[in-house]
Structures are given as C-alpha cells and as structure tokens.
Coordinates of C-alpha atoms in Angstrom, one line a residue:
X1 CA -34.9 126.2 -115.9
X2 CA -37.3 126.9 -112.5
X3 CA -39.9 128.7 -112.8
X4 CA -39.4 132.5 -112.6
X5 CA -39.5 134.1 -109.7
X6 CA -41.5 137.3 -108.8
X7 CA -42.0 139.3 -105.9
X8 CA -45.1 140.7 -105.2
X9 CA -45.1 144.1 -103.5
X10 CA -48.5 145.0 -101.9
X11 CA -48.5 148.6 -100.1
X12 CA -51.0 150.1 -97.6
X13 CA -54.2 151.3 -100.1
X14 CA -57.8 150.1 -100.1
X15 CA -56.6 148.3 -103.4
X16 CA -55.0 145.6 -101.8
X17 CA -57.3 143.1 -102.1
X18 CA -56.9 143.6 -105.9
X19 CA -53.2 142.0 -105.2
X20 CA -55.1 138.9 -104.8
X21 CA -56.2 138.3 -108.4
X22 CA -52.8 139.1 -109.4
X23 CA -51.1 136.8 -107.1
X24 CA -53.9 133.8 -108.5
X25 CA -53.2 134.6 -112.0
X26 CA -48.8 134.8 -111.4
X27 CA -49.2 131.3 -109.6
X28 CA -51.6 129.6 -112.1
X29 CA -49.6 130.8 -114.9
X30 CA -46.3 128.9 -113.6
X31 CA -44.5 131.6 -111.5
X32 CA -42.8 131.5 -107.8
X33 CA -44.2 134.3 -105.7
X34 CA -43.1 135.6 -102.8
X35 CA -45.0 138.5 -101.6
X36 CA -44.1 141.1 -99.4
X37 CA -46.3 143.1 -97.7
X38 CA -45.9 146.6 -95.9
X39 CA -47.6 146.4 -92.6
X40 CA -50.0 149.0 -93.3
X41 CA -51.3 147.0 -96.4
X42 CA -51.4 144.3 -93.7
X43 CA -54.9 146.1 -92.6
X44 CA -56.2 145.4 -95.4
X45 CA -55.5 141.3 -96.2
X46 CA -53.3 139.7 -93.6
X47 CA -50.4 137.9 -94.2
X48 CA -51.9 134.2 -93.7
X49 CA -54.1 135.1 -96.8
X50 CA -50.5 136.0 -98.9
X51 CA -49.1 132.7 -97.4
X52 CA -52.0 130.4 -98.2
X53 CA -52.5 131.9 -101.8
X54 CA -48.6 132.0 -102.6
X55 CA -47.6 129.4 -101.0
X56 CA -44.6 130.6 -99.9
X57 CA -43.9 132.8 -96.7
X58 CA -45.3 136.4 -96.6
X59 CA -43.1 139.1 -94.3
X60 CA -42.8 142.6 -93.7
X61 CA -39.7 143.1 -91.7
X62 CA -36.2 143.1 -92.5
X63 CA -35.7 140.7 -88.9
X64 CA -37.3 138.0 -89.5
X65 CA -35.2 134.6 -90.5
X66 CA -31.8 137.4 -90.0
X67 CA -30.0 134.1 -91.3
X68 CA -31.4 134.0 -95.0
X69 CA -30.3 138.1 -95.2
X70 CA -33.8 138.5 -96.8
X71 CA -33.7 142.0 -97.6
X72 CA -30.4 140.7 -99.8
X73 CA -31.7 137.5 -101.1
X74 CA -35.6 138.4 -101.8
X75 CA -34.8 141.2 -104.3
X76 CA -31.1 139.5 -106.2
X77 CA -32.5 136.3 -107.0
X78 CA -36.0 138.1 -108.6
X79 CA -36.6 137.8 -112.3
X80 CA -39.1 140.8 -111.5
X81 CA -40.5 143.2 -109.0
X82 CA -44.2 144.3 -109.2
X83 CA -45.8 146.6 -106.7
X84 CA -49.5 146.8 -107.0
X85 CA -51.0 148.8 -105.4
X86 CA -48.4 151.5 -105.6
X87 CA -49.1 154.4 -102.4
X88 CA -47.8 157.6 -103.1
X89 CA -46.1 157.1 -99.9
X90 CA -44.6 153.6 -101.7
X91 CA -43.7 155.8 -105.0
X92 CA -41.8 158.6 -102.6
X93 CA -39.8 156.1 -100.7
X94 CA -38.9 154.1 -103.8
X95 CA -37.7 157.1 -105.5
X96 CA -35.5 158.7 -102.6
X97 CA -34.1 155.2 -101.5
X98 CA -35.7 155.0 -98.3
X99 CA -35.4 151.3 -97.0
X100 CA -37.4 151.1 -93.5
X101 CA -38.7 147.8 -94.4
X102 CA -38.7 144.7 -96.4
X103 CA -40.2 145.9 -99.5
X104 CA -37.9 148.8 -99.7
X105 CA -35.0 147.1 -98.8
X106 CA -36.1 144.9 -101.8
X107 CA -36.2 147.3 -104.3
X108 CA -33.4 148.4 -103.3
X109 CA -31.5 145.0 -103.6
X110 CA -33.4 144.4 -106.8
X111 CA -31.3 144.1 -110.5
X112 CA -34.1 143.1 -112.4
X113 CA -37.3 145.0 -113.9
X114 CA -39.5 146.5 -111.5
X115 CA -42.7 147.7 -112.2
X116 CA -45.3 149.7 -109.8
X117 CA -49.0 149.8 -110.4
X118 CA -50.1 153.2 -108.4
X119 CA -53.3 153.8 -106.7
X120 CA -54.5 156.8 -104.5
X121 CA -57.1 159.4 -105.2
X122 CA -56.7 161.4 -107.6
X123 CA -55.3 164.6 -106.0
X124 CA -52.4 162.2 -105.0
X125 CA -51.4 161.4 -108.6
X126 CA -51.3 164.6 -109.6
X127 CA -49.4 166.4 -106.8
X128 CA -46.4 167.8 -107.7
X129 CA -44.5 165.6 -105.3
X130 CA -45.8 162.2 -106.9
X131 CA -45.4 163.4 -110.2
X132 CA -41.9 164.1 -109.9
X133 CA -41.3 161.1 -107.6
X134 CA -42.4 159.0 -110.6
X135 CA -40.6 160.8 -113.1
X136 CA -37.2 159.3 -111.0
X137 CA -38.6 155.8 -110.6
X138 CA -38.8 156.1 -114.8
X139 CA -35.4 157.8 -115.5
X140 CA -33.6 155.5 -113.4
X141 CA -35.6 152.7 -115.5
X142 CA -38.5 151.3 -113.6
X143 CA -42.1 150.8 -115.3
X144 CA -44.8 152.9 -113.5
X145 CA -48.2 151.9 -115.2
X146 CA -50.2 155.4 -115.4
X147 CA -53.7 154.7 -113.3
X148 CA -56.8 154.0 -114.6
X149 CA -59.7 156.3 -114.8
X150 CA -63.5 155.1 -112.8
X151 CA -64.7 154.9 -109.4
X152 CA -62.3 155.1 -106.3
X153 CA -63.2 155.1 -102.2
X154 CA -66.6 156.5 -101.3
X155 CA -67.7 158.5 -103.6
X156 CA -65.0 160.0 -106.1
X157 CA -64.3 159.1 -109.2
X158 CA -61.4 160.0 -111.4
X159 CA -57.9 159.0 -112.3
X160 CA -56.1 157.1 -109.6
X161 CA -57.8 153.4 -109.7
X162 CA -55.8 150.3 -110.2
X163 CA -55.9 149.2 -113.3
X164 CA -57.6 145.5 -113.7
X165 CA -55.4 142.7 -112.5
X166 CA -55.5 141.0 -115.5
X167 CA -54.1 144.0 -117.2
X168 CA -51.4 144.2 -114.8
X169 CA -50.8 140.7 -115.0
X170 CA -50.4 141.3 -119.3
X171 CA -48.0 144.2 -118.3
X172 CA -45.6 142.1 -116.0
X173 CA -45.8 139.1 -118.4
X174 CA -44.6 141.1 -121.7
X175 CA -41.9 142.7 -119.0
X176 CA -40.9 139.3 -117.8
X177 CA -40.5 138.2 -121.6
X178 CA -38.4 140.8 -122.5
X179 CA -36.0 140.5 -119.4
X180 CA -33.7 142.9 -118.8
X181 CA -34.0 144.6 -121.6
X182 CA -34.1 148.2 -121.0
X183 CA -37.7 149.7 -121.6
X184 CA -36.7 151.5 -125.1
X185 CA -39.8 153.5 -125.5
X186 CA -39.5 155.3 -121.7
X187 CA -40.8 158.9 -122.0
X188 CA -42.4 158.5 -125.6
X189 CA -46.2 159.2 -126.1
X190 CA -47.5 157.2 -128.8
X191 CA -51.1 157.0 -130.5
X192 CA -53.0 154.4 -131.6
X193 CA -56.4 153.5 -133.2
X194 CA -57.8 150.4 -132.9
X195 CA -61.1 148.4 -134.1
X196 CA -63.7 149.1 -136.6
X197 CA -65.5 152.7 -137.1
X198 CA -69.3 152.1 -137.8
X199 CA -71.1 154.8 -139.9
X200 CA -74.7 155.1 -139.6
X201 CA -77.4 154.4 -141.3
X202 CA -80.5 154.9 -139.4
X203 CA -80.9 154.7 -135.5
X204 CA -80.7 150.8 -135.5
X205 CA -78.6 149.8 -138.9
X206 CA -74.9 151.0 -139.8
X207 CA -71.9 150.1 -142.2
X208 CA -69.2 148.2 -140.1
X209 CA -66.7 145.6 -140.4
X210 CA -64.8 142.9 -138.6
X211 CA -62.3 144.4 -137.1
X212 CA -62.3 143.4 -133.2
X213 CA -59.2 146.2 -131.7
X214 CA -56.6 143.2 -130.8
X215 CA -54.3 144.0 -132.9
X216 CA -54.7 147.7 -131.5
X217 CA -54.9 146.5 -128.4
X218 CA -51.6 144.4 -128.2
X219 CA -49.8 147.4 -129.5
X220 CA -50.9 149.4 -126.8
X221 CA -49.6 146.3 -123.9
X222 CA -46.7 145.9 -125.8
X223 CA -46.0 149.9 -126.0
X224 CA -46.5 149.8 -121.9
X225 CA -44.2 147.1 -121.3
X226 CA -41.5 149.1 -123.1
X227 CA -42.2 152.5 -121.3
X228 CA -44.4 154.3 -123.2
X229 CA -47.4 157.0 -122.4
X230 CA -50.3 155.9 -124.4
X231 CA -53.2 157.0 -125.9
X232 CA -55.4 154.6 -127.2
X233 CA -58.5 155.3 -129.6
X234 CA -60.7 152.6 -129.4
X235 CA -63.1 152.2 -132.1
X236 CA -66.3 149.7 -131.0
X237 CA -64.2 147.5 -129.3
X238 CA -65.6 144.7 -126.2
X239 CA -62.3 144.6 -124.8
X240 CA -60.9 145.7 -121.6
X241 CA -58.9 148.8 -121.1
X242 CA -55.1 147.8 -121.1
X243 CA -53.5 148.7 -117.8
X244 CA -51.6 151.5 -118.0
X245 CA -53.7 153.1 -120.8
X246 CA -55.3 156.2 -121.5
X247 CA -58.3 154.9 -123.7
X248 CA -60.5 157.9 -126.0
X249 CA -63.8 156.0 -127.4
X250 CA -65.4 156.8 -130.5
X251 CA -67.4 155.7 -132.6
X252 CA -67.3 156.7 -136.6
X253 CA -64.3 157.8 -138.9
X254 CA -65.0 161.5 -138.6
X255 CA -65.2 161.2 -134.7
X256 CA -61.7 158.9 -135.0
X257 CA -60.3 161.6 -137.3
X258 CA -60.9 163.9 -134.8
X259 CA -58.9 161.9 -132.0
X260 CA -56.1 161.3 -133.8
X261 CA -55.5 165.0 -134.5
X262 CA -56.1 166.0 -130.9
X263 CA -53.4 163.5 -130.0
X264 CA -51.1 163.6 -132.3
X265 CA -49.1 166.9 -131.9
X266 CA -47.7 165.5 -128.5
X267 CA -47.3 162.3 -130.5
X268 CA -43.7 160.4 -130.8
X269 CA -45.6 157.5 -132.8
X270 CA -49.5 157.4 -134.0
X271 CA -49.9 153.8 -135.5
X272 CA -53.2 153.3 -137.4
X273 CA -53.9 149.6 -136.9
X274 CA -57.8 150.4 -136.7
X275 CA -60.1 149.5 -139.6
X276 CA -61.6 152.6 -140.6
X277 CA -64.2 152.6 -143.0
X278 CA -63.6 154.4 -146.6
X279 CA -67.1 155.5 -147.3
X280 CA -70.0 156.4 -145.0
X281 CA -74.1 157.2 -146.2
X282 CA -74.7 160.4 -147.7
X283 CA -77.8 160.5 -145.8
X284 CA -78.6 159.4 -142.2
X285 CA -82.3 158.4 -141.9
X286 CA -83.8 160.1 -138.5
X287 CA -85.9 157.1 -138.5
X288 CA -85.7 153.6 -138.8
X289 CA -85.8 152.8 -142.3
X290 CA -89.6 150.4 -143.0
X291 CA -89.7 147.5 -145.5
X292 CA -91.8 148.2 -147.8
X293 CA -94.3 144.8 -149.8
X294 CA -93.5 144.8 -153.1
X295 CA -91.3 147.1 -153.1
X296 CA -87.4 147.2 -153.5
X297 CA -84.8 149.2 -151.1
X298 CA -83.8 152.9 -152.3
X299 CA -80.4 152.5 -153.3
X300 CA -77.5 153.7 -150.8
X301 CA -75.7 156.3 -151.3
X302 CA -72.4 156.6 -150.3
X303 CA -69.6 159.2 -149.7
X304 CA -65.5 158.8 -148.6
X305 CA -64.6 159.4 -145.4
X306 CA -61.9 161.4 -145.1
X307 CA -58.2 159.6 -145.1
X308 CA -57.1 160.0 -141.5
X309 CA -53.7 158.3 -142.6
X310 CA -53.0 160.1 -145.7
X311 CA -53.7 163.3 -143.6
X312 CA -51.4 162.9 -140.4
X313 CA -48.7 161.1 -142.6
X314 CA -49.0 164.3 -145.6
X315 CA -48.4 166.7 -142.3
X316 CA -46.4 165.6 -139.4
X317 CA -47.6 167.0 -136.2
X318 CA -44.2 167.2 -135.1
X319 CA -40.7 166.9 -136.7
X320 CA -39.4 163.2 -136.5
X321 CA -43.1 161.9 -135.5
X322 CA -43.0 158.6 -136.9
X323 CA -46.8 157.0 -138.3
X324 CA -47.5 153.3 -139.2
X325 CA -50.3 152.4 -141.3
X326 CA -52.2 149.3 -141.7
X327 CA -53.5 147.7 -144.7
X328 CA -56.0 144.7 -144.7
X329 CA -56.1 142.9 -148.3
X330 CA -57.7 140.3 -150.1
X331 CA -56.0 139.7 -152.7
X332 CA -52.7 140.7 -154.6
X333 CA -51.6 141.6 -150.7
X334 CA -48.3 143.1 -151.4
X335 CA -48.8 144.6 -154.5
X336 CA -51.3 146.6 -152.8
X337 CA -49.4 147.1 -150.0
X338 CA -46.9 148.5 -151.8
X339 CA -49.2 151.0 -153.4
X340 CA -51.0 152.2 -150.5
X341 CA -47.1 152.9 -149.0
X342 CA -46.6 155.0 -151.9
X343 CA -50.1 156.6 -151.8
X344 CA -50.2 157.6 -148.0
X345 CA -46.6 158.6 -147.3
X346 CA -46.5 156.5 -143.9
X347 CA -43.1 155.2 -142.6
X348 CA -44.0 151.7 -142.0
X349 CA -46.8 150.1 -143.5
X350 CA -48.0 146.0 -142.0
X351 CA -49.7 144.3 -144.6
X352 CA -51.9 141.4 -143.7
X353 CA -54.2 139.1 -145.7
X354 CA -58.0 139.0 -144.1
X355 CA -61.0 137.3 -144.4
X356 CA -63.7 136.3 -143.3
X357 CA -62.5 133.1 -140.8
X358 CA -58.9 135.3 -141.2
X359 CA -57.2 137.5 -138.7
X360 CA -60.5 139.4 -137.8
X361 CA -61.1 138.4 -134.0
X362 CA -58.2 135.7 -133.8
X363 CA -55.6 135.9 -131.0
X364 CA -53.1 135.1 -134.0
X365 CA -51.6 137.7 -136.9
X366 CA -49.3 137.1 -139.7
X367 CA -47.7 140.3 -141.7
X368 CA -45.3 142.3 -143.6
X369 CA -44.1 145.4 -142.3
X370 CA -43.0 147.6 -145.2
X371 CA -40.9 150.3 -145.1
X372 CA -40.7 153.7 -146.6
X373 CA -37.1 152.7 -147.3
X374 CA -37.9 149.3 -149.0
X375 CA -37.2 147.3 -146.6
X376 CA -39.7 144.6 -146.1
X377 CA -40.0 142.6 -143.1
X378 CA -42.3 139.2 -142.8
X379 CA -43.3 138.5 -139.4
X380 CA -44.9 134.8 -139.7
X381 CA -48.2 133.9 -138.1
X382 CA -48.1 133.9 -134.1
X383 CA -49.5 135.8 -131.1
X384 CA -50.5 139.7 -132.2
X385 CA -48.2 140.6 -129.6
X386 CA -45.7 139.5 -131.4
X387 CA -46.2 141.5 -134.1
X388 CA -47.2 144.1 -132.2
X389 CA -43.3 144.0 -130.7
X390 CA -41.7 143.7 -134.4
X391 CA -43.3 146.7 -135.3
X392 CA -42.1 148.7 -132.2
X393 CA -38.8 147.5 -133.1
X394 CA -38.9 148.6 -136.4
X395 CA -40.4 152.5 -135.1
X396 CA -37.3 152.5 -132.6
X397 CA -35.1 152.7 -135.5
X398 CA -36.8 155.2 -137.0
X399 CA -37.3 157.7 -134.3
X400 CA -35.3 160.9 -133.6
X401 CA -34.1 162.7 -130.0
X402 CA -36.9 164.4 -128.2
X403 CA -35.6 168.3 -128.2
X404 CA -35.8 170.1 -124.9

C-alpha cells in the first residue's frame, strides 16, 4: 500500500500559519499531502511555503493543469479531507455546495471523511448562520471539531481559536484509522472525568494518586473522532486540551462531583475513567503543618468522599443515559470488579490491574470491560486509545434514540 493521501484545506483566517505544524507533523508521520489553499488564505503563507513543506504542488484554482481534472482527481483519490482553519465563510460554502474554487470543488468531489477545524472570533461561531451551517456539514456526516477556548486577534479572547495542531493532527489520525466508517457517535454529548482528584491537607501537602488523565484523555480523542460533543473534566492533569474539547478543571472529589452533575443531564454517556479519591482529611490545616523534635505526627483523620459513580449510576440524569465506571485493582482484579459492578449499578465497568511501574502514566492499558449483562470483554495490553475505542463500541450498543 502507498502511503495515504490527505488533502490539506487551508482557508483565509489569521490561523493559517497554524496549517504549517499540521502539514510538518502529516508528512513526518508517513502521509502524501497535497494542500490546497483558497487565495485569501494565500495572504497569509504563500503557496511556495505549501510546496516546499509538502512537497507536492499547492493550487487554488480549478484552471490550472485543466488536463489532470484536479478539481475531480484531488478530492476521489483522498483517504481524507482536513480543513484547518475552517472560515465561517469556508463552513457556509461547504454546507450549501458552493464550488468557486479548488477547495470547494474538492469537497465536493470528496468520498472520503472530511473533517474541518473552525476558527473566527467568537461572535462568528455562535451566529445563527454558522451554527446551522455546521449542523449540515454533521448531518450529512462530516467531523467539525468545536473550537477551542483562549486568546484570538488583538485583544479578544473566547471561544473560536484553533485548536493545537497536534490535537488536530490526533483527530485526523484516529479518523484516518477508522476509514470510512461512519462517525457513530454524531450528535451525542458525552462526559468524562479523567486524572486524579487531590484533597488537601494544608496549603502545601495533599492526598493524591497516580493517575495521569490518558486514559481519560484518549476517550475524549477517540469520542471526537467518532462525532461526539464532549465535555471533559480534567482532574490535575499536565496534558493538553484535546482538539475539539470542552475541558472543565477541578481539582478535589467534591469539586469533580460537582462537574459531573452539572454535565450530566445533557449527557448521552458520562464515563468515569478518573481516579477519584475515596476519603479526604476531616480537617484542613489553614497553615502549614510544623515538624515538631521529639515529637510524633497527630494522626490523620479521614472521611469518604462522596461516591460520584454510585450517585449518577443510582439516578440517571436522563432516560437511556448510559455510565461506565472504572476500577483500578491490585489484587483479586476481577473478583473485585465484579463486585464493584454490582455495588455501583454502572452499565459497563473496565477493570484494570495498577501499580506502581503499571498503567499509571504509561501510553499502554490492558482491561476487562464488564458488563451489566455479564458479558465480559478483555481488551489485551496496547495503545489506551485502543481501549478507549472498545469501550465506545461497547456504549454504542447500549445506547437508545435521542427523543425530539
């Protein structure tokens, strides 16, 4: 096999030069890219710099080399379509089938996935127009990643940014795994928690654990890839925002608690895969807490937090939500496993053996997804994104219709 081929679609926003890191990470990574530029984005980086970096030619007009039909070919021999960044002015003629140049023609002539990373100010996104112009590119199957949140031209800020190219890149990587493959989580909101709550001690010292939020984190790229509106509550995680992501931070279990059930009643999923901790200090010290000579440490006193997963699984925000638990075991793994299905009332429940040097902070996962029906499912030790993509096959089986 060659290597696939993508088509790079850069329209007319100040984001363009973003493009560029995407283009360098789709080459290095083994892809042929041909991008194709609008003129207007042609203000912004020229076409020598698309050439040079892609090393194939970079045009915006439907006639130039007539003989190779290029508005034909570009788009039927592509194994995917990305446009990033995405103008509202892109989005509109995309969604009404307006073909004035090369890129349109391209979607146009384009059978395989296609997915559009918008940027504009924030006004933009939320017009009316755009909103509905996206809500045509989905239905009819396309993957428009939602825009990040953070600093835009001069001096707004708010939700319209491109996401990271590195994110996008993730996106069009799952997409391009997947293939064809129609995005079976389109117009689905789903929830998840990822990484460790910390519950404090004093000002400097709390109680923790190892989680790192990429298991979390994978569930959320996956969950784009396949269509679906996200909201992902990150727990003390280093990791970057996934593209396409609405990201809630928090810190401790009663501030996670409190996320979840602000999210979940518009929730087709909420997946716990965060590591939330069962107990916090009774007491929070307003100082830091001194070493005393000779003496030992008071004691610490500890009391549960509350059960986040017990709570959302015992009452369903909404009638067919589904809700996947977690459970991270030392020993006796699917024994306990089993137990904690019965005790929280979850749908699906991954069980996974940890440790110290074990799954914590690795890019690799091994599990068993347990099911409220008995079914159990091993998924052997690989990438976290493919676990995170047996899950989410095992939740589209299990959801119901959305009603009107």
């Amino acid at each position: 096999m060659g290597k696939p081929k993508v088509v790079l679609g850069v329209s007319g926003g100040i984001a363009a030069y973003k493009a560029c890191e995407l283009l360098r990470r789709l080459t290095e990574s083994g892809h042929d890219v041909r991008v194709v530029p609008t003129a207007a984005s042609l203000n912004f980086v020229g076409e020598a710099t698309w050439a040079a970096l892609s090393g194939n030619p970079a045009s915006t007009e439907v006639w130039e080399t007539v003989h190779e039909v290029p508005h034909v070919r570009i788009g039927q021999s592509a194994d995917l379509v990305v446009v990033a960044p995405a103008t509202a002015d892109l989005l509109a003629k995309a969604a009404h089938g307006l073909a004035d140049d090369l890129l349109t023609n391209t979607l146009l002539t384009a059978r395989c996935p296609v997915v559009f990373a918008p940027a504009m100010h924030t006004e933009m996104w939320e017009h009316p127009a755009t909103q509905e112009n996206v809500a045509t590119l989905r239905r009819r199957g396309a993957l428009v990643i939602e825009p990040a949140v953070g600093r835009l031209t001069g001096k707004d800020t708010g939700k319209g940014r491109l996401p990271d190219p590195e994110e996008i890149f993730e996106v069009c990587r799952q997409v391009l795994r997947r293939g064809v493959a129609a995005p079976d989580l389109a117009g689905r909101h789903v929830v998840i928690s990822a990484g460790g709550t910390r519950e404090p001690l004093d000002p400097v010292r709390f109680l923790g654990n190892r989680s790192s939020g990429k298991q979390g984190y994978a569930l959320a790229r996956t969950a784009v890839a396949r269509g679906a509106r996200v909201t992902l509550i990150a727990a003390n995680t280093a990791l970057a925002d996934p593209a396409g992501v609405d990201v809630v931070r928090v810190g401790t279990a009663v501030q996670l608690r409190e996320a979840v059930l602000k999210a979940a009643p518009d929730a087709d999923v909420v997946v716990m895969a965060a590591a939330v901790a069962d107990f916090r200090p009774a007491e929070y010290a307003g100082g830091k807490i001194k070493k005393k000579d000779g003496e030992d440490p008071a004691p610490v006193a500890l009391v549960r937090n509350p059960d986040v997963l017990a709570e959302i699984s015992a009452d369903r925000a909404r009638e067919g939500q589904v809700v996947v638990g977690f459970a991270a075991e030392t020993d006796d793994v699917l024994d306990n496993g089993r137990a904690k299905l019965r005790r929280k009332g979850c749908d699906l429940l991954v069980v996974n053996e940890v440790g110290e040097a074990r799954t914590f902070g690795s890019e690799e996962n091994e599990a068993i997804i347990l099911s409220s029906d008995g079914s159990e499912i091993p998924v052997p030790y690989g990438p976290k994104e493919a676990l995170a993509e047996a899950i989410w096959d095992q939740v589209t089986q299990r959801y119901t219709p959305r009603r009107a």
